mmCIF file of C-alpha atoms in Angstrom:
data_model
loop_
_atom_site.group_PDB
_atom_site.id
_atom_site.type_symbol
_atom_site.label_atom_id
_atom_site.label_comp_id
_atom_site.label_asym_id
_atom_site.label_seq_id
_atom_site.Cartn_x
_atom_site.Cartn_y
_atom_site.Cartn_z
ATOM 1 C CA MET A 293 -0.758 -3.195 25.902
ATOM 2 C CA HIS A 294 2.999 -2.596 26.047
ATOM 3 C CA HIS A 295 4.764 0.489 24.679
ATOM 4 C CA HIS A 296 8.490 0.655 23.882
ATOM 5 C CA ARG A 297 10.359 3.834 22.941
ATOM 6 C CA THR A 298 13.699 3.268 21.195
ATOM 7 C CA PRO A 299 16.060 6.036 20.045
ATOM 8 C CA GLY A 300 18.355 5.345 17.128
ATOM 9 C CA GLY A 301 18.849 5.559 13.379
ATOM 10 C CA ARG A 302 16.283 5.082 10.670
ATOM 11 C CA PRO A 303 14.862 1.523 10.572
ATOM 12 C CA GLN A 304 15.945 -0.788 7.804
ATOM 13 C CA GLY A 305 13.778 -1.234 4.703
ATOM 14 C CA ARG A 306 11.648 -4.213 3.838
ATOM 15 C CA PRO A 307 13.401 -7.616 3.832
ATOM 16 C CA GLU A 308 14.431 -9.306 0.605
ATOM 17 C CA GLY A 309 11.958 -11.719 -0.955
ATOM 18 C CA PRO A 310 9.555 -12.163 -3.857
ATOM 19 C CA LEU A 311 7.481 -9.188 -4.921
ATOM 20 C CA ALA A 312 4.475 -11.493 -5.209
ATOM 21 C CA ARG A 313 3.648 -15.137 -4.488
ATOM 22 C CA ARG A 314 0.505 -17.011 -5.551
ATOM 23 C CA ASP A 315 -0.298 -20.694 -6.096
ATOM 24 C CA GLY A 316 3.397 -21.571 -5.990
ATOM 25 C CA TRP A 317 4.408 -18.909 -8.530
ATOM 26 C CA GLU A 318 6.835 -16.198 -7.444
ATOM 27 C CA VAL A 319 7.709 -12.925 -9.141
ATOM 28 C CA HIS A 320 11.062 -11.411 -8.181
ATOM 29 C CA GLY A 321 12.510 -8.044 -9.045
ATOM 30 C CA ARG A 322 15.723 -6.104 -8.823
ATOM 31 C CA ASP A 323 16.974 -2.943 -10.465
ATOM 32 C CA GLY A 324 16.397 -3.326 -14.200
ATOM 33 C CA GLU A 325 15.143 -6.925 -14.133
ATOM 34 C CA LEU A 326 12.097 -9.071 -13.394
ATOM 35 C CA SER A 327 12.034 -12.847 -13.083
ATOM 36 C CA CYS A 328 9.486 -15.548 -12.376
ATOM 37 C CA VAL A 329 9.876 -18.870 -10.542
ATOM 38 C CA ASP A 330 7.267 -21.556 -11.264
ATOM 39 C CA PRO A 331 5.817 -23.998 -8.688
ATOM 40 C CA THR A 332 8.565 -26.554 -9.449
ATOM 41 C CA GLY A 333 11.245 -24.038 -8.434
ATOM 42 C CA LEU A 334 12.510 -23.391 -11.966
ATOM 43 C CA VAL A 335 13.138 -19.882 -13.238
ATOM 44 C CA ARG A 336 10.485 -19.622 -15.949
ATOM 45 C CA TRP A 337 11.640 -16.311 -17.412
ATOM 46 C CA ARG A 338 13.744 -13.193 -16.952
ATOM 47 C CA GLN A 339 12.827 -9.867 -18.500
ATOM 48 C CA PRO A 340 14.444 -6.417 -18.469
ATOM 49 C CA CYS A 341 12.552 -3.834 -16.444
ATOM 50 C CA PRO A 342 12.688 -0.102 -17.278
ATOM 51 C CA GLY A 343 12.879 0.871 -13.630
ATOM 52 C CA ARG A 344 13.157 -0.388 -10.080
ATOM 53 C CA PRO A 345 10.330 -2.863 -9.259
ATOM 54 C CA ASN A 346 8.622 -2.120 -5.943
ATOM 55 C CA ALA A 347 5.495 -4.338 -5.889
ATOM 56 C CA ALA A 348 3.750 -7.022 -7.924
ATOM 57 C CA HIS A 349 0.266 -8.553 -7.998
ATOM 58 C CA ILE A 350 -0.709 -11.882 -9.603
ATOM 59 C CA SER A 351 -4.141 -12.788 -10.997
ATOM 60 C CA ALA A 352 -5.208 -15.580 -13.372
ATOM 61 C CA GLY A 353 -2.087 -15.770 -15.512
ATOM 62 C CA ARG A 354 -1.263 -12.065 -15.402
ATOM 63 C CA VAL A 355 1.087 -10.054 -13.194
ATOM 64 C CA LEU A 356 1.024 -6.303 -12.615
ATOM 65 C CA VAL A 357 4.346 -4.752 -11.547
ATOM 66 C CA THR A 358 4.711 -1.179 -10.301
ATOM 67 C CA THR A 359 8.110 0.464 -10.535
ATOM 68 C CA ASP A 360 10.173 3.468 -9.504
ATOM 69 C CA SER A 361 12.026 5.393 -12.186
ATOM 70 C CA PHE A 362 15.820 5.517 -12.159
ATOM 71 C CA GLU A 363 15.622 9.209 -12.988
ATOM 72 C CA TYR A 364 13.513 12.061 -11.631
ATOM 73 C CA THR A 365 10.626 12.854 -13.997
ATOM 74 C CA ALA A 366 7.566 15.112 -14.107
ATOM 75 C CA TRP A 367 5.903 12.482 -11.870
ATOM 76 C CA GLY A 368 8.806 12.345 -9.434
ATOM 77 C CA HIS A 369 10.287 8.857 -9.262
ATOM 78 C CA LEU A 370 7.186 7.127 -10.612
ATOM 79 C CA GLY A 371 8.091 4.498 -13.198
ATOM 80 C CA PRO A 372 5.850 2.569 -15.594
ATOM 81 C CA ALA A 373 3.369 -0.049 -14.384
ATOM 82 C CA LEU A 374 3.866 -3.245 -16.393
ATOM 83 C CA LEU A 375 1.159 -5.801 -17.131
ATOM 84 C CA LEU A 376 2.851 -9.070 -18.067
ATOM 85 C CA ASP A 377 1.872 -12.608 -19.040
ATOM 86 C CA LEU A 378 2.824 -14.733 -16.034
ATOM 87 C CA ALA A 379 3.741 -17.791 -18.129
ATOM 88 C CA ASP A 380 6.441 -16.216 -20.301
ATOM 89 C CA GLY A 381 6.914 -12.596 -19.143
ATOM 90 C CA THR A 382 5.582 -11.067 -22.366
ATOM 91 C CA LEU A 383 4.598 -7.421 -21.954
ATOM 92 C CA VAL A 384 0.828 -7.113 -22.379
ATOM 93 C CA ALA A 385 0.489 -3.377 -21.627
ATOM 94 C CA GLU A 386 2.454 -0.497 -20.148
ATOM 95 C CA LEU A 387 0.264 1.520 -17.769
ATOM 96 C CA ARG A 388 0.674 4.454 -15.405
ATOM 97 C CA GLY A 389 0.047 4.043 -11.699
ATOM 98 C CA GLU A 390 1.681 4.109 -8.304
ATOM 99 C CA ARG A 391 -0.187 1.437 -6.346
ATOM 100 C CA GLY A 392 -2.157 -1.597 -7.461
ATOM 101 C CA ALA A 393 -4.085 -4.695 -6.414
ATOM 102 C CA ALA A 394 -5.345 -7.889 -8.045
ATOM 103 C CA ILE A 395 -9.137 -8.183 -8.112
ATOM 104 C CA GLY A 396 -9.487 -11.611 -9.750
ATOM 105 C CA GLY A 397 -9.961 -12.987 -13.241
ATOM 106 C CA GLY A 398 -6.750 -11.416 -14.515
ATOM 107 C CA ARG A 399 -8.067 -7.971 -13.593
ATOM 108 C CA PHE A 400 -6.346 -5.309 -11.514
ATOM 109 C CA VAL A 401 -6.907 -1.881 -10.045
ATOM 110 C CA LEU A 402 -4.179 0.717 -10.429
ATOM 111 C CA GLY A 403 -4.169 4.074 -8.678
ATOM 112 C CA LEU A 404 -2.383 7.392 -9.110
ATOM 113 C CA GLU A 405 -2.223 10.461 -6.849
ATOM 114 C CA GLY A 406 -0.657 13.868 -7.428
ATOM 115 C CA TYR A 407 -0.758 16.795 -9.898
ATOM 116 C CA GLY A 408 -4.547 16.866 -9.786
ATOM 117 C CA ALA A 409 -4.841 13.068 -9.983
ATOM 118 C CA PHE A 410 -6.596 11.124 -7.242
ATOM 119 C CA ASP A 411 -7.843 8.207 -9.281
ATOM 120 C CA THR A 412 -8.210 4.448 -9.402
ATOM 121 C CA ARG A 413 -8.815 2.533 -12.629
ATOM 122 C CA ALA A 414 -9.786 -1.093 -13.132
ATOM 123 C CA HIS A 415 -8.003 -2.854 -16.001
ATOM 124 C CA ASP A 416 -8.927 -6.146 -17.654
ATOM 125 C CA ARG A 417 -6.373 -8.822 -18.535
ATOM 126 C CA ASP A 418 -5.422 -6.917 -21.697
ATOM 127 C CA GLY A 419 -4.868 -3.636 -19.845
ATOM 128 C CA THR A 420 -8.082 -1.986 -21.071
ATOM 129 C CA VAL A 421 -9.742 0.387 -18.588
ATOM 130 C CA VAL A 422 -13.133 -1.057 -17.605
ATOM 131 C CA ASP A 423 -14.051 1.195 -14.644
ATOM 132 C CA SER A 424 -12.681 4.217 -12.777
ATOM 133 C CA TRP A 425 -13.199 6.025 -9.478
ATOM 134 C CA ARG A 426 -12.183 9.304 -7.847
ATOM 135 C CA SER A 427 -10.296 7.650 -4.976
ATOM 136 C CA TYR A 428 -6.782 6.457 -4.190
ATOM 137 C CA GLY A 429 -4.947 4.798 -1.322
ATOM 138 C CA HIS A 430 -4.366 1.360 0.187
ATOM 139 C CA TYR A 431 -6.561 -1.229 -1.549
ATOM 140 C CA VAL A 432 -8.197 -4.051 0.402
ATOM 141 C CA VAL A 433 -9.781 -6.812 -1.692
ATOM 142 C CA GLY A 434 -12.584 -8.707 0.044
ATOM 143 C CA ASP A 435 -16.048 -7.508 1.095
ATOM 144 C CA GLY A 436 -15.900 -5.642 -2.192
ATOM 145 C CA LEU A 437 -12.975 -3.333 -2.827
ATOM 146 C CA ARG A 438 -12.256 -0.971 0.051
ATOM 147 C CA VAL A 439 -9.731 1.853 0.064
ATOM 148 C CA VAL A 440 -7.991 3.495 3.006
ATOM 149 C CA GLU A 441 -7.446 6.758 1.179
ATOM 150 C CA THR A 442 -4.190 8.736 1.296
ATOM 151 C CA ASP A 443 -5.054 12.259 0.175
ATOM 152 C CA ARG A 444 -2.136 14.634 0.789
ATOM 153 C CA ARG A 445 -4.254 17.779 0.706
ATOM 154 C CA ARG A 446 -4.483 19.732 3.978
ATOM 155 C CA PRO A 447 -6.780 19.380 5.716
ATOM 156 C CA THR A 448 -6.990 15.872 4.354
ATOM 157 C CA ARG A 449 -10.189 14.640 2.753
ATOM 158 C CA SER A 450 -9.157 11.005 3.176
ATOM 159 C CA ARG A 451 -11.816 8.467 4.104
ATOM 160 C CA VAL A 452 -12.235 4.733 4.204
ATOM 161 C CA VAL A 453 -14.456 3.990 1.203
ATOM 162 C CA ARG A 454 -15.816 1.122 -0.876
ATOM 163 C CA LEU A 455 -15.542 1.245 -4.675
ATOM 164 C CA LEU A 456 -18.724 0.153 -6.444
ATOM 165 C CA PRO A 457 -19.360 -0.687 -10.121
ATOM 166 C CA GLY A 458 -19.863 2.213 -12.475
ATOM 167 C CA GLY A 459 -17.475 4.588 -10.721
ATOM 168 C CA ALA A 460 -19.590 4.942 -7.567
ATOM 169 C CA VAL A 461 -17.838 5.480 -4.225
ATOM 170 C CA GLU A 462 -19.492 4.507 -0.919
ATOM 171 C CA ARG A 463 -18.032 6.928 1.613
ATOM 172 C CA GLY A 464 -17.126 5.778 5.095
ATOM 173 C CA PRO A 465 -15.479 7.549 8.032
ATOM 174 C CA LEU A 466 -13.105 10.472 7.634
ATOM 175 C CA LEU A 467 -9.446 9.957 8.512
ATOM 176 C CA THR A 468 -7.240 12.415 10.391
ATOM 177 C CA ASP A 469 -3.920 11.426 8.806
ATOM 178 C CA ALA A 470 -3.340 12.286 5.158
ATOM 179 C CA GLN A 471 -0.905 9.365 4.837
ATOM 180 C CA ALA A 472 -2.210 6.509 6.985
ATOM 181 C CA PRO A 473 -0.071 3.360 6.602
ATOM 182 C CA GLU A 474 -1.294 0.133 5.041
ATOM 183 C CA PRO A 475 -4.186 -1.282 7.099
ATOM 184 C CA LEU A 476 -4.326 -4.757 8.606
ATOM 185 C CA ALA A 477 -7.307 -6.901 7.571
ATOM 186 C CA LEU A 478 -8.686 -9.343 10.144
ATOM 187 C CA PRO A 479 -10.396 -12.624 9.199
ATOM 188 C CA ASP A 480 -13.853 -11.201 9.928
ATOM 189 C CA GLY A 481 -13.321 -8.364 7.442
ATOM 190 C CA THR A 482 -12.519 -5.677 10.012
ATOM 191 C CA LEU A 483 -9.780 -3.270 8.958
ATOM 192 C CA LEU A 484 -7.362 -1.995 11.581
ATOM 193 C CA VAL A 485 -6.153 1.488 10.650
ATOM 194 C CA LEU A 486 -3.391 3.454 12.380
ATOM 195 C CA ASP A 487 -4.689 6.988 11.949
ATOM 196 C CA ALA A 488 -2.457 9.768 13.327
ATOM 197 C CA GLY A 489 -1.430 7.635 16.299
ATOM 198 C CA VAL A 490 -4.944 6.321 16.981
ATOM 199 C CA LEU A 491 -5.823 2.672 16.295
ATOM 200 C CA ARG A 492 -9.248 2.427 14.650
ATOM 201 C CA ALA A 493 -11.383 -0.528 13.585
ATOM 202 C CA ILE A 494 -13.389 -0.120 10.377
ATOM 203 C CA GLY A 495 -16.047 -2.787 9.931
ATOM 204 C CA ARG A 496 -17.339 -4.438 6.777
ATOM 205 C CA GLU A 497 -20.165 -1.887 6.633
ATOM 206 C CA LEU A 498 -17.659 0.974 7.038
ATOM 207 C CA ASP A 499 -18.660 1.441 10.682
ATOM 208 C CA ASP A 500 -15.937 2.967 12.850
ATOM 209 C CA ALA A 501 -14.624 2.448 16.393
ATOM 210 C CA VAL A 502 -11.554 3.701 18.265
ATOM 211 C CA LEU A 503 -9.607 0.806 19.802
ATOM 212 C CA ALA A 504 -6.667 2.642 21.378
ATOM 213 C CA GLU A 505 -5.204 6.136 21.475
ATOM 214 C CA LEU A 506 -1.554 5.125 21.211
ATOM 215 C CA LEU A 507 0.101 8.464 20.502
ATOM 216 C CA PRO A 508 -2.469 10.940 19.150
ATOM 217 C CA LEU A 509 -0.787 13.369 16.761
ATOM 218 C CA ALA A 510 -1.752 16.964 16.075
ATOM 219 C CA PRO A 511 -1.914 17.934 12.376
ATOM 220 C CA GLU A 512 1.355 19.880 12.595
ATOM 221 C CA GLU A 513 3.142 16.788 13.984
ATOM 222 C CA GLN A 514 1.948 14.147 11.527
ATOM 223 C CA HIS A 515 4.577 14.786 8.846
ATOM 224 C CA ARG A 516 7.329 13.723 11.296
ATOM 225 C CA PHE A 517 5.866 10.242 11.879
ATOM 226 C CA THR A 518 5.715 7.104 9.757
ATOM 227 C CA GLY A 519 3.505 4.272 10.963
ATOM 228 C CA SER A 520 2.996 0.561 10.347
ATOM 229 C CA LEU A 521 0.858 -2.324 11.602
ATOM 230 C CA GLY A 522 1.767 -6.013 11.666
ATOM 231 C CA ARG A 523 1.082 -9.390 13.224
ATOM 232 C CA THR A 524 3.545 -10.868 15.693
ATOM 233 C CA ALA A 525 4.775 -14.470 15.570
ATOM 234 C CA GLU A 526 2.393 -15.232 18.443
ATOM 235 C CA GLY A 527 -0.601 -13.947 16.473
ATOM 236 C CA GLY A 528 -0.859 -10.636 18.267
ATOM 237 C CA LEU A 529 -0.761 -7.128 16.864
ATOM 238 C CA SER A 530 2.163 -4.732 16.751
ATOM 239 C CA ALA A 531 1.920 -1.034 15.960
ATOM 240 C CA THR A 532 4.938 1.144 15.194
ATOM 241 C CA LEU A 533 5.433 4.883 14.826
ATOM 242 C CA VAL A 534 8.840 6.120 13.701
ATOM 243 C CA GLU A 535 9.423 9.723 14.768
ATOM 244 C CA ARG A 536 11.879 11.931 12.912
ATOM 245 C CA HIS A 537 13.586 14.370 15.297
ATOM 246 C CA PRO A 538 12.409 17.942 14.556
ATOM 247 C CA THR A 539 15.907 19.447 14.610
ATOM 248 C CA ARG A 540 18.536 16.646 14.588
ATOM 249 C CA MET A 541 18.783 15.351 11.020
ATOM 250 C CA GLY A 542 19.171 11.581 10.838
ATOM 251 C CA SER A 543 17.887 11.069 14.389
ATOM 252 C CA TYR A 544 14.785 8.897 14.915
ATOM 253 C CA ILE A 545 12.787 7.492 17.785
ATOM 254 C CA THR A 546 10.813 4.273 17.254
ATOM 255 C CA HIS A 547 7.639 3.813 19.309
ATOM 256 C CA THR A 548 6.350 0.219 19.376
ATOM 257 C CA TRP A 549 3.205 -1.201 20.953
ATOM 258 C CA ALA A 550 2.334 -4.874 21.500
ATOM 259 C CA LEU A 551 -1.442 -5.089 21.629
ATOM 260 C CA GLY A 552 -2.241 -8.699 22.457
ATOM 261 C CA LEU A 553 -4.205 -11.244 20.468
ATOM 262 C CA VAL A 554 -6.467 -10.130 17.631
ATOM 263 C CA GLY A 555 -7.772 -13.435 16.340
ATOM 264 C CA PRO A 556 -6.536 -16.705 14.804
#
Protein backbone atom coordinates (compact mmCIF):
# COMPACT_ATOMS: atom_id res chain seq x y z
CA MET A 1 0.00 0.00 0.00
CA HIS A 2 1.39 3.40 -0.99
CA HIS A 3 0.19 6.73 0.42
CA HIS A 4 0.80 10.11 -1.25
CA ARG A 5 0.01 13.48 0.35
CA THR A 6 -0.25 16.38 -2.10
CA PRO A 7 -0.97 20.00 -1.13
CA GLY A 8 -2.66 22.24 -3.66
CA GLY A 9 -5.93 23.62 -4.96
CA ARG A 10 -9.25 21.86 -5.23
CA PRO A 11 -9.18 18.92 -7.69
CA GLN A 12 -10.86 19.30 -11.03
CA GLY A 13 -14.39 17.98 -11.58
CA ARG A 14 -15.39 14.91 -13.51
CA PRO A 15 -14.10 14.68 -17.11
CA GLU A 16 -16.34 15.43 -20.07
CA GLY A 17 -18.21 12.52 -21.62
CA PRO A 18 -21.64 10.96 -22.00
CA LEU A 19 -23.94 10.95 -19.00
CA ALA A 20 -24.86 7.36 -19.80
CA ARG A 21 -23.80 4.68 -22.30
CA ARG A 22 -25.56 1.36 -22.95
CA ASP A 23 -25.64 -1.03 -25.92
CA GLY A 24 -24.03 1.60 -28.14
CA TRP A 25 -26.49 4.36 -27.18
CA GLU A 26 -25.13 7.49 -25.52
CA VAL A 27 -26.98 10.24 -23.69
CA HIS A 28 -25.18 13.58 -23.46
CA GLY A 29 -26.08 16.67 -21.51
CA ARG A 30 -25.08 20.27 -21.12
CA ASP A 31 -26.72 23.28 -19.53
CA GLY A 32 -30.26 23.46 -20.89
CA GLU A 33 -29.97 20.60 -23.39
CA LEU A 34 -30.00 16.81 -23.70
CA SER A 35 -29.01 14.80 -26.75
CA CYS A 36 -28.78 11.16 -27.74
CA VAL A 37 -26.33 9.40 -30.08
CA ASP A 38 -27.43 6.05 -31.53
CA PRO A 39 -25.14 3.02 -32.11
CA THR A 40 -24.35 4.22 -35.66
CA GLY A 41 -22.93 7.48 -34.29
CA LEU A 42 -25.81 9.67 -35.47
CA VAL A 43 -27.41 12.24 -33.20
CA ARG A 44 -30.90 10.78 -32.82
CA TRP A 45 -32.44 13.73 -31.00
CA ARG A 46 -31.85 16.94 -29.07
CA GLN A 47 -34.23 18.19 -26.42
CA PRO A 48 -34.27 21.26 -24.16
CA CYS A 49 -33.61 20.51 -20.50
CA PRO A 50 -35.04 22.68 -17.69
CA GLY A 51 -31.83 22.49 -15.70
CA ARG A 52 -28.25 21.28 -15.66
CA PRO A 53 -28.06 17.49 -16.31
CA ASN A 54 -25.80 15.67 -13.85
CA ALA A 55 -26.47 11.94 -14.41
CA ALA A 56 -28.45 9.61 -16.66
CA HIS A 57 -29.49 5.95 -16.54
CA ILE A 58 -30.68 3.84 -19.50
CA SER A 59 -33.02 0.84 -19.33
CA ALA A 60 -35.04 -0.90 -22.06
CA GLY A 61 -35.82 2.10 -24.24
CA ARG A 62 -36.13 4.62 -21.41
CA VAL A 63 -33.64 7.08 -19.93
CA LEU A 64 -33.86 8.77 -16.53
CA VAL A 65 -31.97 12.07 -16.23
CA THR A 66 -31.38 13.88 -12.93
CA THR A 67 -30.67 17.59 -13.02
CA ASP A 68 -29.55 20.58 -10.98
CA SER A 69 -31.69 23.70 -11.04
CA PHE A 70 -30.30 26.93 -12.48
CA GLU A 71 -31.84 28.80 -9.57
CA TYR A 72 -31.92 28.15 -5.83
CA THR A 73 -35.28 26.68 -4.78
CA ALA A 74 -36.92 25.28 -1.65
CA TRP A 75 -34.99 22.06 -2.42
CA GLY A 76 -31.68 23.86 -2.90
CA HIS A 77 -30.32 23.31 -6.39
CA LEU A 78 -32.35 20.17 -7.04
CA GLY A 79 -33.87 20.20 -10.52
CA PRO A 80 -36.51 17.92 -12.04
CA ALA A 81 -35.81 14.26 -12.82
CA LEU A 82 -36.85 13.54 -16.41
CA LEU A 83 -38.02 10.17 -17.71
CA LEU A 84 -37.63 10.16 -21.49
CA ASP A 85 -38.19 7.80 -24.41
CA LEU A 86 -34.70 6.84 -25.56
CA ALA A 87 -35.69 6.56 -29.24
CA ASP A 88 -36.99 10.10 -29.77
CA GLY A 89 -36.45 12.04 -26.51
CA THR A 90 -40.17 12.43 -25.77
CA LEU A 91 -40.85 13.34 -22.14
CA VAL A 92 -42.67 10.44 -20.48
CA ALA A 93 -42.82 11.85 -16.92
CA GLU A 94 -41.31 14.59 -14.79
CA LEU A 95 -40.33 13.23 -11.37
CA ARG A 96 -38.58 14.49 -8.26
CA GLY A 97 -35.36 12.91 -7.08
CA GLU A 98 -31.68 13.53 -6.53
CA ARG A 99 -30.06 10.19 -7.35
CA GLY A 100 -31.22 7.28 -9.49
CA ALA A 101 -30.38 3.88 -10.95
CA ALA A 102 -31.71 1.61 -13.69
CA ILE A 103 -33.10 -1.69 -12.40
CA GLY A 104 -34.06 -3.32 -15.71
CA GLY A 105 -37.15 -3.60 -17.87
CA GLY A 106 -37.44 0.15 -18.30
CA ARG A 107 -37.74 0.57 -14.53
CA PHE A 108 -35.73 2.86 -12.28
CA VAL A 109 -35.25 3.77 -8.65
CA LEU A 110 -35.10 7.43 -7.71
CA GLY A 111 -34.15 8.72 -4.28
CA LEU A 112 -34.52 11.96 -2.36
CA GLU A 113 -32.99 13.11 0.94
CA GLY A 114 -33.60 16.26 2.97
CA TYR A 115 -36.45 18.20 4.64
CA GLY A 116 -37.74 15.05 6.30
CA ALA A 117 -37.30 12.95 3.14
CA PHE A 118 -35.07 9.88 3.16
CA ASP A 119 -36.83 7.85 0.51
CA THR A 120 -36.35 5.69 -2.55
CA ARG A 121 -39.15 4.97 -5.02
CA ALA A 122 -39.27 2.46 -7.86
CA HIS A 123 -40.89 3.73 -11.06
CA ASP A 124 -42.11 1.69 -14.03
CA ARG A 125 -41.47 2.69 -17.64
CA ASP A 126 -44.36 5.16 -17.50
CA GLY A 127 -43.10 6.84 -14.33
CA THR A 128 -45.71 5.26 -12.03
CA VAL A 129 -44.50 4.49 -8.49
CA VAL A 130 -44.57 0.71 -7.98
CA ASP A 131 -42.64 0.39 -4.69
CA SER A 132 -41.01 2.62 -2.06
CA TRP A 133 -38.54 2.33 0.81
CA ARG A 134 -37.31 4.45 3.72
CA SER A 135 -33.69 4.54 2.53
CA TYR A 136 -31.47 6.70 0.34
CA GLY A 137 -27.86 6.74 -0.83
CA HIS A 138 -25.62 5.16 -3.46
CA TYR A 139 -27.51 2.43 -5.34
CA VAL A 140 -25.79 -0.79 -6.38
CA VAL A 141 -27.74 -3.02 -8.78
CA GLY A 142 -26.82 -6.70 -8.63
CA ASP A 143 -27.36 -9.24 -5.83
CA GLY A 144 -30.66 -7.43 -5.44
CA LEU A 145 -30.61 -3.68 -4.91
CA ARG A 146 -28.18 -2.56 -2.23
CA VAL A 147 -27.78 0.95 -0.88
CA VAL A 148 -24.78 2.55 0.80
CA GLU A 149 -26.87 5.06 2.70
CA THR A 150 -25.96 8.74 3.07
CA ASP A 151 -27.97 10.04 6.02
CA ARG A 152 -26.80 13.52 7.04
CA ARG A 153 -28.25 13.34 10.54
CA ARG A 154 -25.72 13.38 13.40
CA PRO A 155 -24.91 10.88 14.64
CA THR A 156 -25.56 9.27 11.30
CA ARG A 157 -27.94 6.35 11.03
CA SER A 158 -26.49 5.30 7.68
CA ARG A 159 -26.13 1.59 6.95
CA VAL A 160 -25.47 -0.65 4.00
CA VAL A 161 -28.88 -2.18 3.26
CA ARG A 162 -30.72 -4.28 0.69
CA LEU A 163 -34.10 -3.12 -0.62
CA LEU A 164 -36.67 -5.91 -0.84
CA PRO A 165 -40.09 -6.02 -2.54
CA GLY A 166 -42.97 -4.45 -0.69
CA GLY A 167 -40.96 -1.67 0.93
CA ALA A 168 -38.92 -3.98 3.18
CA VAL A 169 -35.34 -3.02 4.06
CA GLU A 170 -32.75 -5.64 5.04
CA ARG A 171 -30.37 -3.80 7.35
CA GLY A 172 -26.65 -4.41 7.20
CA PRO A 173 -23.71 -2.83 9.02
CA LEU A 174 -23.76 0.71 10.38
CA LEU A 175 -21.53 3.31 8.74
CA THR A 176 -19.48 5.95 10.55
CA ASP A 177 -19.53 8.59 7.80
CA ALA A 178 -22.80 10.34 7.04
CA GLN A 179 -21.65 10.99 3.47
CA ALA A 180 -19.62 7.98 2.32
CA PRO A 181 -18.59 8.28 -1.35
CA GLU A 182 -19.84 6.00 -4.10
CA PRO A 183 -18.75 2.41 -3.40
CA LEU A 184 -16.76 0.21 -5.77
CA ALA A 185 -18.38 -3.12 -6.70
CA LEU A 186 -16.08 -6.08 -7.32
CA PRO A 187 -16.93 -8.93 -9.71
CA ASP A 188 -17.80 -11.28 -6.83
CA GLY A 189 -20.42 -8.84 -5.51
CA THR A 190 -18.29 -7.42 -2.69
CA LEU A 191 -18.72 -3.69 -2.14
CA LEU A 192 -15.69 -1.63 -1.17
CA VAL A 193 -16.76 1.33 0.96
CA LEU A 194 -14.55 4.23 2.07
CA ASP A 195 -16.10 5.01 5.45
CA ALA A 196 -14.56 7.94 7.35
CA GLY A 197 -11.07 7.06 6.14
CA VAL A 198 -11.48 3.31 6.71
CA LEU A 199 -11.72 0.91 3.75
CA ARG A 200 -14.42 -1.70 4.40
CA ALA A 201 -15.61 -4.72 2.41
CA ILE A 202 -19.34 -5.45 2.49
CA GLY A 203 -20.21 -8.90 1.18
CA ARG A 204 -23.24 -10.08 -0.76
CA GLU A 205 -24.89 -11.14 2.50
CA LEU A 206 -24.15 -7.70 4.03
CA ASP A 207 -21.28 -9.14 6.08
CA ASP A 208 -18.61 -6.60 6.99
CA ALA A 209 -14.80 -6.58 7.22
CA VAL A 210 -12.22 -3.82 7.66
CA LEU A 211 -9.55 -3.99 4.94
CA ALA A 212 -7.39 -0.98 5.82
CA GLU A 213 -7.44 1.97 8.20
CA LEU A 214 -6.16 4.57 5.75
CA LEU A 215 -6.84 7.78 7.65
CA PRO A 216 -9.48 7.19 10.33
CA LEU A 217 -11.51 10.35 10.88
CA ALA A 218 -13.17 11.50 14.08
CA PRO A 219 -16.79 12.70 13.70
CA GLU A 220 -15.77 16.35 14.07
CA GLU A 221 -13.26 15.98 11.20
CA GLN A 222 -15.43 14.23 8.62
CA HIS A 223 -17.04 17.36 7.16
CA ARG A 224 -13.60 18.56 5.97
CA PHE A 225 -12.93 15.47 3.83
CA THR A 226 -14.32 14.26 0.51
CA GLY A 227 -13.49 10.72 -0.56
CA SER A 228 -13.52 8.58 -3.69
CA LEU A 229 -12.61 5.06 -4.82
CA GLY A 230 -11.51 3.96 -8.29
CA ARG A 231 -9.70 1.35 -10.33
CA THR A 232 -6.27 2.10 -11.75
CA ALA A 233 -5.24 1.35 -15.34
CA GLU A 234 -3.35 -1.68 -14.02
CA GLY A 235 -6.48 -3.08 -12.37
CA GLY A 236 -5.57 -2.05 -8.86
CA LEU A 237 -7.48 0.10 -6.41
CA SER A 238 -6.98 3.77 -5.63
CA ALA A 239 -8.50 5.60 -2.68
CA THR A 240 -8.51 9.38 -2.34
CA LEU A 241 -9.38 11.75 0.49
CA VAL A 242 -9.40 15.47 -0.26
CA GLU A 243 -8.90 17.51 2.91
CA ARG A 244 -10.12 21.09 3.13
CA HIS A 245 -7.79 23.19 5.30
CA PRO A 246 -9.58 24.17 8.55
CA THR A 247 -8.54 27.83 8.40
CA ARG A 248 -7.07 28.63 4.95
CA MET A 249 -9.98 29.00 2.53
CA GLY A 250 -9.28 27.48 -0.88
CA SER A 251 -6.42 25.34 0.43
CA TYR A 252 -6.66 21.55 0.06
CA ILE A 253 -4.50 18.52 0.67
CA THR A 254 -5.09 15.38 -1.41
CA HIS A 255 -4.29 12.03 0.21
CA THR A 256 -4.01 9.14 -2.27
CA TRP A 257 -3.45 5.44 -1.64
CA ALA A 258 -2.56 2.75 -4.20
CA LEU A 259 -3.78 -0.54 -2.78
CA GLY A 260 -2.63 -3.20 -5.22
CA LEU A 261 -4.67 -5.66 -7.24
CA VAL A 262 -8.29 -6.34 -6.34
CA GLY A 263 -9.31 -8.78 -9.03
CA PRO A 264 -9.64 -9.03 -12.83
